[in-house]
Amino acid sequence: MRIIPLCGLLVLSALNTFAGENPDSVKTKAPSTIVHYPQEKHLANIKQLTFGGDNAEAYFSFDNSKITFQATNPKWGDQCDQIYFTDLATSDMGAKKPSLISTGQGRTTCSYFMPDNKSVVYASTHLTSASCPHVPAKRPDGKYVWSIYDSFDIFVADMNGKIMKQLTNTPGYDAEPTVSPKGDKIVFTSLRSGDLELYTMNIDGSDVKQITFGLGYDGGAFFSPDGSKIVFRASRPKTEEEIKVYKELLAEGLVMPTNMELYVCNADGSDLRQVTNLGQANWAPFFLCWLIFASNHKSTSRGLPFNLFMIDIDGTNLEQITYDGFFDAFPMFSFDGKKLIFSSNRNNNGTHDTNLFIADWVE
């Protein structure tokens, strides 16, 4: 039995988008109007929070009162992903536009509350251009790819959207920041070494340290409840052909996210261990006593469906949590372990919309 509220004491503690990715890339036209599937025994009182557009990567404030998330919603005037927040006690995003945190320019991704609950860290391309960056055309070879925009840098803004500080200013991709529950560190993905690796820095952007070194895309990282460990998803090309393809795509500012597994390490990068070996794409993990993540390892066609699964950090006790026929991803627990928030194509009335849902967690 997994007792969530005690996890921070017991443990040394998968459209960021996969973290850092755009939910546009995984749009599906879902006919279902179901909000809660009967197999979803760990979920109760599921509530839909958004009602149109593409909404993803919703993360709780440390006091569990607010969420920040990224959205592309034409009704809100978005041309590509922007960062919003809402107070959960008063939120009515079906009737009222939430508060914009980002500048409204460029593309943004991967927002996360800072320890004071009064500011948010996120990545944005707005310094390079006010316009949305170019989205690559469908490739002739049919490969499914994401863009790794070299114009992404990491910023901290207050709840009125005023940028308080720029934390990164190096050539190449800097994005996917999340904050340690200890309140001292940020983990993020960067291309500054020539490969997509994980780095940590202090809350103020100082003391930047590289913590992963394996060839492949390391990203979507989260700290454990006590800040001592990190979970992330990674591709690991091994054959000559896989390495060749990875490097060629990376040189074009692209990655192919179709084969990723989950890894856990200490916060300094030591004791690196692979957790999953499921095949397909396993991503968007969140760390509690165990890991909850999105995976399509049971997919039958077109790489669908994606659903939520949980697994112990030693790779045992895999359990399916959600059962949508298309797309459930980007899970995060509230810091008291009582609520789960995630993105889903469920109940989208046959559109391509990806919405936010929140549920009570049931043991």
Tab-separated table of C-alpha atoms in Angstrom:
chain	number	residue	atom	x	y	z
A	1	MET	CA	0.000	0.000	0.000
A	2	ARG	CA	1.318	3.430	-0.952
A	3	ILE	CA	0.741	6.047	1.770
A	4	ILE	CA	1.260	9.321	-0.047
A	5	PRO	CA	1.224	11.953	2.707
A	6	LEU	CA	4.142	10.266	4.467
A	7	CYS	CA	6.300	9.899	1.384
A	8	GLY	CA	8.444	12.943	2.022
A	9	LEU	CA	9.499	11.322	5.280
A	10	LEU	CA	9.967	7.782	4.049
A	11	VAL	CA	11.852	8.297	0.803
A	12	LEU	CA	15.262	9.815	0.279
A	13	SER	CA	12.411	11.212	-0.784
A	14	ALA	CA	5.268	11.258	-20.837
A	15	LEU	CA	1.667	17.514	-25.633
A	16	ASN	CA	7.792	20.532	-20.996
A	17	THR	CA	4.876	18.710	-23.560
A	18	PHE	CA	6.597	15.658	-22.791
A	19	ALA	CA	8.186	18.518	-20.442
A	20	GLY	CA	9.270	20.972	-23.018
A	21	GLU	CA	6.906	19.730	-25.669
A	22	ASN	CA	3.840	21.171	-27.281
A	23	PRO	CA	0.507	19.382	-26.753
A	24	ASP	CA	-0.375	20.394	-30.324
A	25	SER	CA	1.961	17.594	-31.358
A	26	VAL	CA	-0.206	14.917	-29.755
A	27	LYS	CA	-3.656	16.216	-30.635
A	28	THR	CA	-6.200	13.494	-31.193
A	29	LYS	CA	-9.822	13.678	-32.170
A	30	ALA	CA	-11.574	11.868	-29.330
A	31	PRO	CA	-15.286	11.075	-29.607
A	32	SER	CA	-15.615	10.210	-25.917
A	33	THR	CA	-17.718	12.298	-23.538
A	34	ILE	CA	-16.614	10.233	-20.544
A	35	VAL	CA	-14.990	12.079	-17.644
A	36	HIS	CA	-14.383	9.123	-15.303
A	37	TYR	CA	-13.820	5.543	-16.442
A	38	PRO	CA	-14.972	2.770	-14.072
A	39	GLN	CA	-11.489	1.162	-13.994
A	40	GLU	CA	-9.986	4.352	-12.527
A	41	LYS	CA	-10.253	3.185	-8.923
A	42	HIS	CA	-7.625	5.593	-7.585
A	43	LEU	CA	-9.540	8.661	-8.814
A	44	ALA	CA	-12.675	10.246	-7.362
A	45	ASN	CA	-14.589	13.464	-7.900
A	46	ILE	CA	-12.908	14.222	-11.223
A	47	LYS	CA	-13.466	17.841	-12.218
A	48	GLN	CA	-12.723	19.382	-15.594
A	49	LEU	CA	-10.895	22.714	-15.231
A	50	THR	CA	-10.477	23.948	-18.828
A	51	PHE	CA	-12.870	23.751	-21.755
A	52	GLY	CA	-11.109	24.160	-25.068
A	53	GLY	CA	-7.721	24.620	-26.665
A	54	ASP	CA	-4.550	22.801	-25.644
A	55	ASN	CA	-3.819	22.873	-21.918
A	56	ALA	CA	-0.910	21.008	-20.346
A	57	GLU	CA	1.755	20.848	-17.656
A	58	ALA	CA	-0.408	22.065	-14.777
A	59	TYR	CA	1.601	22.229	-11.544
A	60	PHE	CA	0.510	23.067	-8.003
A	61	SER	CA	1.903	25.865	-5.885
A	62	PHE	CA	3.728	24.614	-2.799
A	63	ASP	CA	0.714	25.563	-0.649
A	64	ASN	CA	-1.602	23.650	-3.062
A	65	SER	CA	-3.867	26.683	-3.538
A	66	LYS	CA	-3.005	27.575	-7.151
A	67	ILE	CA	-1.872	25.987	-10.400
A	68	THR	CA	0.254	27.284	-13.224
A	69	PHE	CA	0.005	25.760	-16.707
A	70	GLN	CA	0.679	26.354	-20.388
A	71	ALA	CA	-2.086	26.790	-22.930
A	72	THR	CA	-2.827	27.603	-26.529
A	73	ASN	CA	-6.402	28.804	-26.618
A	74	PRO	CA	-7.582	30.986	-29.522
A	75	LYS	CA	-10.430	32.276	-27.320
A	76	TRP	CA	-7.782	33.688	-24.985
A	77	GLY	CA	-5.849	35.249	-27.873
A	78	ASP	CA	-2.986	32.714	-27.891
A	79	GLN	CA	-1.143	31.897	-31.101
A	80	CYS	CA	1.124	29.413	-29.331
A	81	ASP	CA	1.712	28.270	-25.741
A	82	GLN	CA	1.559	30.909	-23.003
A	83	ILE	CA	1.748	30.560	-19.205
A	84	TYR	CA	-1.313	31.089	-17.012
A	85	PHE	CA	-2.253	30.627	-13.386
A	86	THR	CA	-5.498	30.267	-11.489
A	87	ASP	CA	-6.609	30.024	-7.873
A	88	LEU	CA	-8.232	26.626	-7.418
A	89	ALA	CA	-10.755	27.867	-4.845
A	90	THR	CA	-12.280	30.405	-7.236
A	91	SER	CA	-11.319	29.097	-10.665
A	92	ASP	CA	-13.987	29.129	-13.383
A	93	MET	CA	-11.947	28.853	-16.570
A	94	GLY	CA	-14.994	27.800	-18.551
A	95	ALA	CA	-16.382	31.299	-18.084
A	96	LYS	CA	-13.367	33.478	-17.391
A	97	LYS	CA	-9.868	33.685	-18.855
A	98	PRO	CA	-7.229	32.859	-16.224
A	99	SER	CA	-4.428	35.264	-15.362
A	100	LEU	CA	-1.590	35.484	-17.883
A	101	ILE	CA	1.913	35.242	-16.403
A	102	SER	CA	4.065	35.120	-19.552
A	103	THR	CA	4.598	38.101	-21.853
A	104	GLY	CA	2.163	36.938	-24.535
A	105	GLN	CA	5.062	36.887	-26.996
A	106	GLY	CA	7.033	33.989	-28.432
A	107	ARG	CA	6.424	30.436	-27.216
A	108	THR	CA	6.629	29.371	-23.583
A	109	THR	CA	6.860	26.078	-21.761
A	110	CYS	CA	7.353	24.378	-18.417
A	111	SER	CA	6.204	26.751	-15.681
A	112	TYR	CA	6.663	25.908	-11.994
A	113	PHE	CA	6.017	27.809	-8.781
A	114	MET	CA	8.945	29.190	-6.846
A	115	PRO	CA	9.119	28.434	-3.093
A	116	ASP	CA	7.458	31.722	-2.115
A	117	ASN	CA	4.271	30.785	-4.066
A	118	LYS	CA	4.360	34.373	-5.362
A	119	SER	CA	6.456	33.862	-8.477
A	120	VAL	CA	6.853	31.336	-11.285
A	121	VAL	CA	9.814	30.048	-13.268
A	122	TYR	CA	9.251	29.243	-16.941
A	123	ALA	CA	11.006	29.052	-20.309
A	124	SER	CA	10.284	31.420	-23.187
A	125	THR	CA	11.497	32.393	-26.651
A	126	HIS	CA	10.204	35.982	-26.455
A	127	LEU	CA	13.632	37.662	-26.354
A	128	THR	CA	14.389	36.374	-29.849
A	129	SER	CA	11.049	37.220	-31.435
A	130	ALA	CA	7.565	38.317	-30.424
A	131	SER	CA	6.200	35.840	-32.970
A	132	CYS	CA	5.708	32.141	-32.424
A	133	PRO	CA	8.760	30.181	-33.589
A	134	HIS	CA	8.519	28.105	-36.732
A	135	VAL	CA	6.934	24.676	-36.388
A	136	PRO	CA	8.706	22.102	-38.580
A	137	ALA	CA	6.763	20.676	-41.481
A	138	LYS	CA	5.927	16.995	-41.549
A	139	ARG	CA	9.062	15.152	-42.560
A	140	PRO	CA	9.193	13.211	-45.849
A	141	ASP	CA	10.530	10.183	-43.944
A	142	GLY	CA	7.460	10.259	-41.646
A	143	LYS	CA	9.539	10.659	-38.465
A	144	TYR	CA	7.635	12.233	-35.554
A	145	VAL	CA	9.819	15.032	-34.164
A	146	TRP	CA	9.760	17.969	-31.739
A	147	SER	CA	11.580	21.255	-32.076
A	148	ILE	CA	14.283	22.108	-29.551
A	149	TYR	CA	14.254	25.878	-29.969
A	150	ASP	CA	17.640	27.452	-29.282
A	151	SER	CA	15.802	30.660	-28.369
A	152	PHE	CA	14.404	29.193	-25.129
A	153	ASP	CA	15.765	30.738	-21.933
A	154	ILE	CA	14.524	30.514	-18.352
A	155	PHE	CA	12.889	33.421	-16.497
A	156	VAL	CA	11.228	34.155	-13.170
A	157	ALA	CA	8.074	36.299	-13.167
A	158	ASP	CA	5.751	37.525	-10.457
A	159	MET	CA	2.034	36.732	-10.507
A	160	ASN	CA	1.341	39.925	-12.464
A	161	GLY	CA	3.642	38.767	-15.259
A	162	LYS	CA	6.522	41.113	-14.491
A	163	ILE	CA	9.816	39.390	-15.261
A	164	MET	CA	11.923	39.577	-12.123
A	165	LYS	CA	15.032	37.808	-13.398
A	166	GLN	CA	16.497	35.938	-16.362
A	167	LEU	CA	18.182	32.797	-15.042
A	168	THR	CA	19.887	31.501	-18.216
A	169	ASN	CA	21.635	33.325	-21.031
A	170	THR	CA	23.685	30.766	-22.931
A	171	PRO	CA	23.474	29.846	-26.626
A	172	GLY	CA	21.105	26.953	-27.269
A	173	TYR	CA	18.103	25.389	-25.607
A	174	ASP	CA	17.539	26.091	-21.889
A	175	ALA	CA	14.105	24.972	-20.695
A	176	GLU	CA	12.089	22.476	-18.642
A	177	PRO	CA	12.786	23.986	-15.182
A	178	THR	CA	11.271	22.544	-11.994
A	179	VAL	CA	11.961	23.507	-8.385
A	180	SER	CA	13.085	21.366	-5.456
A	181	PRO	CA	10.602	21.132	-2.554
A	182	LYS	CA	13.562	22.129	-0.357
A	183	GLY	CA	13.404	25.511	-2.083
A	184	ASP	CA	17.104	25.638	-2.903
A	185	LYS	CA	17.572	24.221	-6.432
A	186	ILE	CA	16.155	24.225	-9.949
A	187	VAL	CA	16.719	21.349	-12.370
A	188	PHE	CA	16.502	22.020	-16.117
A	189	THR	CA	17.507	20.709	-19.537
A	190	SER	CA	20.180	22.458	-21.594
A	191	LEU	CA	22.033	21.990	-24.876
A	192	ARG	CA	25.049	23.997	-23.708
A	193	SER	CA	27.332	20.938	-23.721
A	194	GLY	CA	26.303	19.974	-27.265
A	195	ASP	CA	23.844	17.342	-26.049
A	196	LEU	CA	20.543	17.614	-24.155
A	197	GLU	CA	21.599	17.060	-20.548
A	198	LEU	CA	20.240	17.867	-17.089
A	199	TYR	CA	21.687	20.684	-15.005
A	200	THR	CA	20.937	22.089	-11.576
A	201	MET	CA	21.294	25.666	-10.381
A	202	ASN	CA	20.512	27.623	-7.278
A	203	ILE	CA	17.170	29.419	-7.114
A	204	ASP	CA	18.925	32.648	-8.145
A	205	GLY	CA	20.565	31.028	-11.194
A	206	SER	CA	24.033	30.639	-9.677
A	207	ASP	CA	26.163	27.507	-9.247
A	208	VAL	CA	25.123	25.749	-12.480
A	209	LYS	CA	26.203	22.088	-12.528
A	210	GLN	CA	25.786	19.407	-15.182
A	211	ILE	CA	24.408	16.193	-13.629
A	212	THR	CA	23.795	13.838	-16.591
A	213	PHE	CA	26.291	12.868	-19.286
A	214	GLY	CA	24.752	10.116	-21.432
A	215	LEU	CA	24.091	10.618	-25.136
A	216	GLY	CA	20.390	11.280	-25.693
A	217	TYR	CA	17.619	13.640	-24.688
A	218	ASP	CA	17.442	13.980	-20.878
A	219	GLY	CA	14.466	16.049	-19.780
A	220	GLY	CA	11.213	16.452	-17.909
A	221	ALA	CA	12.973	16.206	-14.549
A	222	PHE	CA	11.349	16.454	-11.104
A	223	PHE	CA	12.771	16.329	-7.591
A	224	SER	CA	11.685	13.840	-4.962
A	225	PRO	CA	9.654	15.229	-2.020
A	226	ASP	CA	12.778	15.777	0.103
A	227	GLY	CA	14.858	17.118	-2.805
A	228	SER	CA	17.455	14.370	-2.580
A	229	LYS	CA	16.633	12.566	-5.854
A	230	ILE	CA	15.554	13.397	-9.389
A	231	VAL	CA	13.389	11.466	-11.852
A	232	PHE	CA	13.556	12.186	-15.581
A	233	ARG	CA	12.861	10.634	-18.943
A	234	ALA	CA	15.567	9.995	-21.472
A	235	SER	CA	16.260	8.590	-24.895
A	236	ARG	CA	19.398	6.471	-25.139
A	237	PRO	CA	20.408	5.782	-28.757
A	238	LYS	CA	22.709	2.765	-28.803
A	239	THR	CA	23.220	1.383	-32.303
A	240	GLU	CA	25.283	3.234	-34.906
A	241	GLU	CA	22.124	4.009	-36.876
A	242	GLU	CA	20.238	5.288	-33.789
A	243	ILE	CA	23.163	7.513	-32.825
A	244	LYS	CA	23.470	8.815	-36.400
A	245	VAL	CA	19.760	9.687	-36.570
A	246	TYR	CA	19.793	11.323	-33.132
A	247	LYS	CA	22.783	13.520	-33.951
A	248	GLU	CA	21.451	14.483	-37.390
A	249	LEU	CA	18.096	15.536	-35.948
A	250	LEU	CA	19.725	17.403	-33.060
A	251	ALA	CA	21.826	19.371	-35.560
A	252	GLU	CA	18.511	20.504	-37.092
A	253	GLY	CA	17.137	21.476	-33.680
A	254	LEU	CA	14.918	18.407	-33.516
A	255	VAL	CA	14.467	15.276	-31.435
A	256	MET	CA	12.416	12.147	-32.027
A	257	PRO	CA	10.595	11.284	-28.765
A	258	THR	CA	9.240	7.863	-29.625
A	259	ASN	CA	11.507	5.753	-27.408
A	260	MET	CA	12.146	7.049	-23.889
A	261	GLU	CA	12.466	5.415	-20.481
A	262	LEU	CA	12.443	6.723	-16.906
A	263	TYR	CA	15.602	7.153	-14.849
A	264	VAL	CA	16.272	8.130	-11.225
A	265	CYS	CA	19.461	9.602	-9.759
A	266	ASN	CA	20.600	11.530	-6.728
A	267	ALA	CA	20.223	15.299	-6.985
A	268	ASP	CA	23.920	15.592	-7.855
A	269	GLY	CA	23.594	13.010	-10.667
A	270	SER	CA	25.171	10.110	-8.784
A	271	ASP	CA	23.618	6.634	-8.445
A	272	LEU	CA	21.906	6.825	-11.834
A	273	ARG	CA	19.451	3.958	-12.370
A	274	GLN	CA	17.033	3.052	-15.157
A	275	VAL	CA	13.544	2.460	-13.747
A	276	THR	CA	11.445	1.397	-16.740
A	277	ASN	CA	12.168	-0.847	-19.675
A	278	LEU	CA	8.743	-0.767	-21.278
A	279	GLY	CA	9.540	0.395	-24.803
A	280	GLN	CA	7.719	3.181	-26.662
A	281	ALA	CA	7.492	6.611	-24.996
A	282	ASN	CA	7.477	6.832	-21.205
A	283	TRP	CA	7.560	10.426	-20.015
A	284	ALA	CA	6.154	13.271	-17.892
A	285	PRO	CA	7.059	11.526	-14.617
A	286	PHE	CA	6.299	12.969	-11.189
A	287	PHE	CA	8.114	11.811	-8.042
A	288	LEU	CA	6.368	10.899	-4.817
A	289	CYS	CA	7.185	7.749	-2.844
A	290	TRP	CA	6.853	6.180	-6.261
A	291	LEU	CA	6.613	7.526	-9.792
A	292	ILE	CA	3.510	8.443	-11.761
A	293	PHE	CA	4.027	8.933	-15.491
A	294	ALA	CA	2.480	8.788	-18.955
A	295	SER	CA	3.162	5.894	-21.304
A	296	ASN	CA	1.959	4.417	-24.579
A	297	HIS	CA	3.692	1.065	-24.038
A	298	LYS	CA	0.305	-0.646	-24.465
A	299	SER	CA	-0.438	1.163	-27.726
A	300	THR	CA	-1.850	-0.804	-30.619
A	301	SER	CA	-1.771	1.741	-33.466
A	302	ARG	CA	-0.614	5.305	-34.157
A	303	GLY	CA	1.211	5.294	-30.810
A	304	LEU	CA	-2.063	5.561	-28.888
A	305	PRO	CA	-3.373	5.528	-26.273
A	306	PHE	CA	-1.261	7.353	-23.701
A	307	ASN	CA	-2.371	6.663	-20.133
A	308	LEU	CA	-1.078	7.251	-16.615
A	309	PHE	CA	0.811	4.534	-14.764
A	310	MET	CA	2.594	4.320	-11.435
A	311	ILE	CA	5.666	2.312	-10.550
A	312	ASP	CA	8.005	1.949	-7.588
A	313	ILE	CA	11.415	3.565	-7.999
A	314	ASP	CA	13.026	0.111	-8.203
A	315	GLY	CA	10.932	-0.666	-11.308
A	316	THR	CA	8.438	-2.982	-9.604
A	317	ASN	CA	4.664	-2.814	-9.016
A	318	LEU	CA	3.668	-1.228	-12.316
A	319	GLU	CA	-0.027	-0.247	-12.178
A	320	GLN	CA	-2.274	1.470	-14.713
A	321	ILE	CA	-4.125	4.493	-13.306
A	322	THR	CA	-6.137	5.990	-16.192
A	323	TYR	CA	-7.934	4.320	-19.082
A	324	ASP	CA	-8.737	6.911	-21.726
A	325	GLY	CA	-8.656	5.665	-25.300
A	326	PHE	CA	-6.536	8.546	-26.539
A	327	PHE	CA	-4.408	10.732	-24.295
A	328	ASP	CA	-3.841	11.182	-20.546
A	329	ALA	CA	-0.528	12.764	-19.514
A	330	PHE	CA	1.312	15.407	-17.439
A	331	PRO	CA	0.344	14.128	-13.981
A	332	MET	CA	1.209	16.004	-10.786
A	333	PHE	CA	0.174	15.379	-7.197
A	334	SER	CA	-0.572	18.175	-4.787
A	335	PHE	CA	2.134	18.390	-2.139
A	336	ASP	CA	-0.190	16.882	0.487
A	337	GLY	CA	-0.840	13.915	-1.827
A	338	LYS	CA	-4.609	14.417	-1.827
A	339	LYS	CA	-5.150	15.667	-5.397
A	340	LEU	CA	-3.968	14.593	-8.845
A	341	ILE	CA	-4.037	16.969	-11.804
A	342	PHE	CA	-3.467	15.839	-15.394
A	343	SER	CA	-4.167	16.653	-19.047
A	344	SER	CA	-6.542	14.583	-21.135
A	345	ASN	CA	-8.446	14.301	-24.407
A	346	ARG	CA	-11.424	12.852	-22.546
A	347	ASN	CA	-14.759	14.650	-22.801
A	348	ASN	CA	-13.656	16.901	-25.662
A	349	ASN	CA	-16.840	16.399	-27.701
A	350	GLY	CA	-15.038	15.023	-30.723
A	351	THR	CA	-12.614	17.935	-31.013
A	352	HIS	CA	-8.816	17.942	-30.776
A	353	ASP	CA	-8.863	19.718	-27.412
A	354	THR	CA	-6.620	18.723	-24.505
A	355	ASN	CA	-7.999	19.885	-21.160
A	356	LEU	CA	-6.983	19.912	-17.503
A	357	PHE	CA	-8.674	17.641	-14.971
A	358	ILE	CA	-8.269	17.410	-11.203
A	359	ALA	CA	-9.265	14.450	-9.013
A	360	ASP	CA	-9.189	13.288	-5.435
A	361	TRP	CA	-6.658	10.474	-4.945
A	362	VAL	CA	-7.996	7.223	-3.498
A	363	GLU	CA	-5.720	4.568	-2.002
